[in-house]
Amino acid sequence: MLQTMHDKFETLFGVKAEVSAFAPGRINLIGEHTDYNGGYVFPAAIELGTYGLATKRDDKLIQLYSNNFEEVGMITFTLDELEFKAAHDWANYPKGVVKYLSEQFSDIDHGFNILVEGNIPNGASLSSSASIELLTGWLIKQLFTLDLERLALIKIGQRVENKFIGVNSGIMDQFIIGMGKAEQAILLDTATLEFDYVPAKFGDYVISIMNTNKRRSLTESKYNERRAQCESALASLQQALDIASLGELSLEQFEQHQDLIEDEVKRRRARHAVSENERTKKAHRALAENNFNQFGKLLNESHTSLKEDYEVTGIELDTLAETAQQVDGVLGARMTGAGFAGCAIALVHKDSVKQLENEVSKQYIDRIGYAPSFYHVGISDGVKSL
Ligand code: GLA
């Protein structure tokens, strides 16, 4: 792919690329919708991701082209025109990164050309947007030899989502894409940003990624609504409890005080945030002890909580996860990422992978009417130069 990209780069811009980089996508093993509630998350970067090539220009123009959105064509603007523009489509993600980086670094005094191409399926909840944010930042860091730490770039990526795009996401996606390591997951405490690398080794079991292939719609507004519901539940609990986030509560403490949250829906949202945080800590322990059965059970419980208390699954994700849970050789399955559509993961014995795919495909096609997709990919490094 990279050689073809280099050829395309020369055709598009008439010069050879100076720098190149890769940013992965991610799965989240467990710890869903906990990252904006001060809880733990347990993601891993994957070998699917976004590749990018870049050169500096002599003028102030910025030209962006994606092989994944050829119909959108070349997006062109100057260093002085860094506002969100709906017509700029996918390019708003890199544009937001350019905006915040150039506000911080006066070294960015020229324009540049960037070509990108990714193999993360679009809208699959595998973080193609955080991947392109971190990729853009890394290319610019290389071009202008910026003194930019990984954590600072991660925070810029999150700021692009929150302030430029308008999704109030937490820091999980940018963090794992910035800090990931091959064959390691990261247990991240989103309250303190302390983190540990944990070998993502499951003995004879592997992680299968199952894509609903459903186009996402209204995900952003539903996501922001969930976050607002958790914040409101927290405010109710703070009448009696001295806590800064739901992540500080044990399930027992939550149950003692849950009546302070009058609204039944908000109470369930908060219960998910608290119970999921406990499951994430338990899953970390289970993995450290090679207790894969226990790990799988926690995946199943996570899915149920996301379905019943958080209500972010839907028939497509439920069909994938619940069918997978019944297959011989599967220890557990759950949706991954924001939900509503996108992907689920299953922890499956390496000899049962085909059976999982066959049984899940059959049930899914029967109920939903079209086929899911499956991916088996390794755990990757975070963003890096090539
Ligand atoms: C999206 C967001 C993350 C996180 C997950 C849900 O991927 O970008 O910050 O909240 O959803 O766990």
Coordinates of C-alpha atoms in Angstrom, one line a residue, residues 1-383:
M1 CA 0.0 0.0 0.0
L2 CA 2.8 2.5 0.9
Q3 CA 4.5 2.3 -2.5
T4 CA 1.2 3.0 -4.3
M5 CA 0.7 5.9 -1.9
H6 CA 4.1 7.3 -2.7
D7 CA 3.3 7.2 -6.4
K8 CA 0.0 8.8 -5.9
F9 CA 1.6 11.5 -3.7
E10 CA 3.9 12.5 -6.5
T11 CA 1.1 12.6 -9.0
L12 CA -1.1 14.7 -6.8
F13 CA 1.5 17.2 -5.5
G14 CA 4.4 16.9 -8.0
V15 CA 7.0 16.3 -5.3
K16 CA 8.2 13.3 -3.3
A17 CA 6.9 12.8 0.2
E18 CA 9.3 13.9 3.0
V19 CA 7.8 12.1 5.9
S20 CA 5.4 9.2 6.5
A21 CA 3.5 7.8 9.5
F22 CA 1.0 5.2 10.7
A23 CA -1.7 5.6 13.4
P24 CA -3.7 2.5 14.5
G25 CA -7.4 2.1 15.3
R26 CA -8.4 0.5 18.6
I27 CA -10.7 -1.9 20.3
N28 CA -11.7 -1.5 23.9
L29 CA -11.6 -4.8 25.8
I30 CA -13.8 -3.5 28.6
G31 CA -14.5 -0.2 30.4
E32 CA -17.2 1.3 28.1
H33 CA -18.5 4.8 28.6
T34 CA -16.4 5.1 31.8
D35 CA -13.7 7.5 30.4
Y36 CA -15.8 10.6 30.8
N37 CA -16.9 9.4 34.3
G38 CA -13.4 9.2 35.8
G39 CA -13.3 5.4 35.6
Y40 CA -10.9 2.8 34.1
V41 CA -10.7 1.8 30.5
F42 CA -8.8 -1.2 29.0
P43 CA -8.2 -0.6 25.3
A44 CA -5.7 -1.9 22.8
A45 CA -4.4 -0.5 19.5
I46 CA -5.0 -2.7 16.4
E47 CA -3.1 -3.3 13.2
L48 CA -5.9 -1.7 11.2
G49 CA -5.2 2.0 10.9
T50 CA -4.4 5.1 8.8
Y51 CA -1.2 5.8 6.8
G52 CA -0.1 9.3 5.9
L53 CA 2.6 11.0 3.7
A54 CA 3.5 14.7 3.9
T55 CA 5.7 17.5 2.6
K56 CA 6.1 21.1 3.5
R57 CA 5.2 23.8 1.0
D58 CA 6.7 27.2 0.3
D59 CA 3.4 29.0 0.6
K60 CA 0.7 29.0 3.3
L61 CA -1.6 26.5 1.5
I62 CA -2.7 23.3 3.1
Q63 CA -3.8 20.5 0.8
L64 CA -5.3 17.3 2.1
Y65 CA -6.3 14.3 0.1
S66 CA -7.8 10.9 1.2
N67 CA -7.8 7.8 -0.9
N68 CA -10.8 6.7 1.1
F69 CA -12.9 9.8 0.0
E70 CA -11.9 10.3 -3.6
E71 CA -15.3 11.7 -4.3
V72 CA -14.6 14.6 -1.9
G73 CA -11.4 15.4 -3.9
M74 CA -8.6 17.7 -2.8
I75 CA -9.4 19.9 0.2
T76 CA -7.5 23.2 0.1
F77 CA -7.3 26.0 2.6
T78 CA -4.7 28.3 4.1
L79 CA -3.0 28.6 7.5
D80 CA -5.3 31.6 8.1
E81 CA -8.5 29.7 7.4
L82 CA -8.7 27.1 10.0
E83 CA -12.5 27.1 10.8
F84 CA -14.8 24.1 10.8
K85 CA -16.5 23.8 7.4
A86 CA -19.2 21.1 6.8
A87 CA -18.2 20.9 3.1
H88 CA -14.7 19.9 4.1
D89 CA -16.1 16.6 5.4
W90 CA -13.4 14.1 6.7
A91 CA -10.8 16.9 6.4
N92 CA -12.3 18.7 9.5
Y93 CA -10.4 16.2 11.7
P94 CA -7.0 17.0 10.4
K95 CA -8.0 20.7 10.1
G96 CA -8.8 20.9 13.8
V97 CA -5.5 19.4 14.6
V98 CA -3.7 22.0 12.4
K99 CA -5.7 24.8 14.1
Y100 CA -4.7 23.8 17.7
L101 CA -1.1 22.9 16.9
S102 CA -0.5 26.2 15.0
E103 CA -2.0 28.1 17.9
Q104 CA 0.6 26.5 20.1
F105 CA 3.6 26.3 17.8
S106 CA 4.8 29.4 15.9
D107 CA 7.2 27.0 14.1
I108 CA 4.3 26.1 11.8
D109 CA 4.9 29.0 9.4
H110 CA 4.3 27.2 6.1
G111 CA 1.6 25.1 4.5
F112 CA 1.9 21.4 3.6
N113 CA 0.5 18.6 1.6
I114 CA -0.9 15.4 3.2
L115 CA -2.1 12.2 1.6
V116 CA -3.9 9.7 3.8
E117 CA -5.3 6.2 3.3
G118 CA -6.8 4.0 6.0
N119 CA -8.0 0.4 6.3
I120 CA -10.2 0.9 9.4
P121 CA -13.8 0.3 8.2
N122 CA -15.7 3.6 8.4
G123 CA -18.2 4.1 11.2
A124 CA -17.2 0.8 12.8
S125 CA -16.4 2.2 16.2
L126 CA -12.8 1.4 15.8
S127 CA -11.8 5.0 16.1
S128 CA -10.9 6.0 12.6
S129 CA -11.4 9.6 13.6
A130 CA -8.9 9.6 16.5
S131 CA -6.6 7.6 14.2
I132 CA -6.5 10.4 11.6
E133 CA -6.2 13.1 14.3
L134 CA -3.1 11.5 15.8
L135 CA -1.7 10.7 12.4
T136 CA -2.0 14.4 11.3
G137 CA -0.4 15.6 14.5
W138 CA 2.5 13.1 14.1
L139 CA 3.1 14.1 10.4
I140 CA 3.2 17.8 11.4
K141 CA 5.5 17.1 14.3
Q142 CA 7.9 15.5 11.9
L143 CA 7.6 18.2 9.2
F144 CA 8.3 21.1 11.6
T145 CA 10.4 19.1 14.2
L146 CA 8.0 20.2 16.9
D147 CA 8.8 19.6 20.6
L148 CA 5.5 17.8 21.1
E149 CA 5.0 15.1 23.7
R150 CA 2.7 12.2 23.0
L151 CA 0.4 13.2 25.9
A152 CA 0.1 16.8 24.5
L153 CA -0.9 15.4 21.1
I154 CA -3.4 13.1 22.7
K155 CA -5.0 16.1 24.4
I156 CA -5.1 18.1 21.2
G157 CA -6.9 15.1 19.5
Q158 CA -9.5 15.1 22.3
R159 CA -9.9 18.8 22.0
V160 CA -10.6 18.5 18.3
E161 CA -13.4 16.1 19.0
N162 CA -14.9 18.2 21.8
K163 CA -14.5 21.7 20.6
F164 CA -14.0 21.5 16.8
I165 CA -16.3 18.6 15.8
G166 CA -18.7 18.8 18.8
V167 CA -18.6 15.3 20.3
N168 CA -18.0 15.4 24.1
S169 CA -15.9 12.2 24.0
G170 CA -13.5 11.1 26.7
I171 CA -9.8 10.6 26.2
M172 CA -9.7 6.8 25.7
D173 CA -9.4 6.7 21.9
Q174 CA -6.7 9.3 21.5
F175 CA -4.8 7.9 24.5
I176 CA -4.5 4.3 23.2
I177 CA -3.7 5.5 19.7
G178 CA -1.0 7.7 21.1
M179 CA 0.5 5.4 23.7
G180 CA -0.3 1.8 22.4
K181 CA 2.4 -0.9 22.2
A182 CA 2.4 -4.1 20.1
E183 CA 0.8 -7.0 22.0
Q184 CA -0.1 -4.8 25.0
A185 CA -3.4 -3.4 26.2
I186 CA -3.4 -0.3 28.4
L187 CA -5.3 -0.1 31.7
L188 CA -5.9 3.6 32.0
D189 CA -7.3 5.5 35.0
T190 CA -9.1 8.3 33.3
A191 CA -9.3 10.3 36.5
T192 CA -5.5 10.6 36.9
L193 CA -4.2 9.5 33.5
E194 CA -2.0 6.9 35.2
F195 CA -1.7 3.8 33.1
D196 CA -0.1 0.4 32.9
Y197 CA 0.8 -1.8 29.9
V198 CA -0.8 -5.3 30.2
P199 CA 0.2 -8.1 27.9
A200 CA -2.9 -8.8 25.7
K201 CA -2.3 -12.6 25.8
F202 CA -5.2 -15.0 26.1
G203 CA -3.5 -18.4 25.9
D204 CA -5.4 -20.5 23.3
Y205 CA -8.0 -17.8 22.9
V206 CA -8.1 -14.9 20.4
I207 CA -10.1 -11.7 20.0
S208 CA -12.5 -11.7 17.0
I209 CA -13.8 -8.4 15.9
M210 CA -17.4 -8.6 14.5
N211 CA -18.7 -5.6 12.5
T212 CA -22.5 -5.0 12.3
N213 CA -21.9 -3.2 9.0
K214 CA -24.7 -0.9 10.1
R215 CA -24.3 2.8 9.1
R216 CA -24.3 4.9 12.3
S217 CA -26.8 7.6 12.6
L218 CA -27.3 10.3 15.3
T219 CA -24.5 8.6 17.3
E220 CA -23.1 12.0 18.3
S221 CA -26.2 13.4 19.8
K222 CA -27.0 10.2 21.7
Y223 CA -23.4 10.1 22.9
N224 CA -23.6 13.7 24.2
E225 CA -27.0 12.9 25.8
R226 CA -25.5 9.9 27.8
R227 CA -22.7 12.1 29.0
A228 CA -25.1 14.8 30.2
Q229 CA -27.2 12.2 32.0
C230 CA -24.2 10.9 33.9
E231 CA -23.2 14.5 34.8
S232 CA -26.7 15.2 36.1
A233 CA -26.7 11.9 38.1
L234 CA -23.3 12.9 39.6
A235 CA -24.6 16.3 40.6
S236 CA -27.5 14.6 42.5
L237 CA -25.1 12.2 44.3
Q238 CA -22.8 15.1 45.2
Q239 CA -25.6 16.5 47.5
A240 CA -24.6 13.8 50.0
L241 CA -21.2 12.5 48.7
D242 CA -17.9 14.2 48.5
I243 CA -16.9 12.8 45.0
A244 CA -15.6 14.4 41.9
S245 CA -16.7 11.6 39.5
L246 CA -18.8 8.4 39.4
G247 CA -15.6 6.5 39.0
E248 CA -14.8 7.1 42.7
L249 CA -17.8 5.0 43.8
S250 CA -18.0 1.3 44.5
L251 CA -21.2 -0.4 43.4
E252 CA -22.2 -0.8 47.1
Q253 CA -21.8 2.9 47.8
F254 CA -23.8 3.7 44.7
E255 CA -26.6 1.4 45.8
Q256 CA -26.7 3.1 49.2
H257 CA -27.2 6.5 47.7
Q258 CA -28.9 5.9 44.3
D259 CA -32.2 7.2 45.6
L260 CA -30.7 10.7 45.4
I261 CA -31.1 10.4 41.7
E262 CA -34.8 11.0 41.1
D263 CA -34.9 10.2 37.4
E264 CA -35.0 6.4 36.8
V265 CA -33.2 6.7 33.5
K266 CA -30.3 8.7 34.9
R267 CA -30.1 6.3 37.8
R268 CA -29.5 3.4 35.4
R269 CA -26.9 5.4 33.4
A270 CA -25.0 6.1 36.5
R271 CA -25.3 2.4 37.6
H272 CA -23.7 1.3 34.4
A273 CA -20.8 3.8 34.8
V274 CA -20.2 2.5 38.3
S275 CA -20.7 -1.3 37.7
E276 CA -18.6 -1.1 34.4
N277 CA -15.8 0.5 36.3
E278 CA -15.8 -2.4 38.8
R279 CA -15.9 -4.9 36.0
T280 CA -12.9 -3.3 34.3
K281 CA -10.8 -3.6 37.4
K282 CA -11.9 -7.2 37.9
A283 CA -11.1 -8.0 34.2
H284 CA -7.6 -6.6 34.6
R285 CA -7.1 -8.9 37.6
A286 CA -8.5 -11.9 35.7
L287 CA -6.2 -11.3 32.8
A288 CA -3.2 -11.0 35.1
E289 CA -4.1 -14.4 36.6
N290 CA -4.8 -16.0 33.2
N291 CA -8.4 -16.5 34.3
F292 CA -9.9 -16.3 30.9
N293 CA -13.2 -17.8 31.9
Q294 CA -13.7 -15.0 34.4
F295 CA -12.5 -12.4 31.8
G296 CA -15.1 -13.7 29.4
K297 CA -17.9 -13.6 31.9
L298 CA -17.1 -10.0 32.6
L299 CA -17.4 -9.2 28.9
N300 CA -20.9 -10.7 28.9
E301 CA -21.9 -8.7 31.9
S302 CA -20.6 -5.6 30.3
H303 CA -22.7 -6.1 27.3
T304 CA -25.8 -6.7 29.4
S305 CA -25.2 -3.5 31.3
L306 CA -24.6 -1.5 28.1
K307 CA -27.9 -3.0 26.7
E308 CA -30.1 -2.6 29.7
D309 CA -28.8 0.2 31.9
Y310 CA -26.9 2.4 29.3
E311 CA -29.1 1.5 26.3
V312 CA -26.4 1.9 23.6
T313 CA -26.5 -1.4 21.9
G314 CA -29.5 -2.0 19.5
I315 CA -30.6 -5.1 17.7
E316 CA -27.5 -5.4 15.5
L317 CA -24.9 -5.4 18.3
D318 CA -27.1 -7.5 20.5
T319 CA -27.5 -10.1 17.8
L320 CA -23.7 -10.3 17.3
A321 CA -22.8 -10.4 21.0
E322 CA -25.6 -12.6 22.2
T323 CA -25.2 -15.1 19.4
A324 CA -21.5 -15.2 19.9
Q325 CA -21.9 -15.8 23.6
Q326 CA -23.8 -19.1 22.8
V327 CA -21.1 -20.5 20.5
D328 CA -19.0 -23.4 21.8
G329 CA -15.5 -22.2 22.5
V330 CA -16.5 -18.6 23.1
L331 CA -15.8 -17.3 26.6
G332 CA -17.5 -13.9 26.3
A333 CA -18.6 -11.2 23.9
R334 CA -19.6 -7.6 24.0
M335 CA -20.0 -4.4 21.9
T336 CA -16.9 -2.2 21.8
G337 CA -16.6 1.6 21.4
A338 CA -19.5 4.1 21.6
G339 CA -22.2 1.6 20.5
F340 CA -25.4 2.0 18.6
A341 CA -23.7 0.3 15.6
G342 CA -20.1 -0.5 14.8
C343 CA -18.3 -3.6 16.2
A344 CA -18.5 -6.2 18.9
I345 CA -15.6 -8.4 20.1
A346 CA -15.6 -12.0 21.2
L347 CA -13.0 -14.0 23.2
V348 CA -12.9 -17.3 21.3
H349 CA -10.8 -20.4 21.2
K350 CA -8.5 -20.4 18.2
D351 CA -10.0 -23.6 16.9
S352 CA -13.5 -22.2 17.1
V353 CA -13.1 -19.1 15.1
K354 CA -14.6 -20.5 11.9
Q355 CA -17.6 -21.9 13.9
L356 CA -18.1 -18.5 15.5
E357 CA -18.1 -16.8 12.1
N358 CA -20.5 -19.3 10.6
E359 CA -23.0 -19.3 13.4
V360 CA -23.0 -15.6 14.0
S361 CA -23.3 -14.9 10.2
K362 CA -26.3 -17.2 9.9
Q363 CA -28.2 -15.8 12.9
Y364 CA -27.3 -12.2 11.9
I365 CA -28.4 -12.6 8.3
D366 CA -31.7 -14.2 9.4
R367 CA -32.5 -11.4 11.8
I368 CA -31.0 -8.3 10.2
G369 CA -31.0 -9.1 6.5
Y370 CA -27.4 -8.5 5.6
A371 CA -24.0 -10.0 6.6
P372 CA -21.6 -9.0 9.3
S373 CA -17.8 -8.8 8.8
F374 CA -15.1 -10.4 10.9
Y375 CA -11.5 -9.2 11.4
H376 CA -8.6 -11.0 13.1
V377 CA -5.8 -8.5 13.6
G378 CA -2.9 -8.2 16.0
I379 CA -2.4 -5.6 18.7
S380 CA -0.3 -2.7 17.3
D381 CA 2.0 0.1 18.4
G382 CA 0.6 3.5 18.8
V383 CA 1.2 6.3 16.2

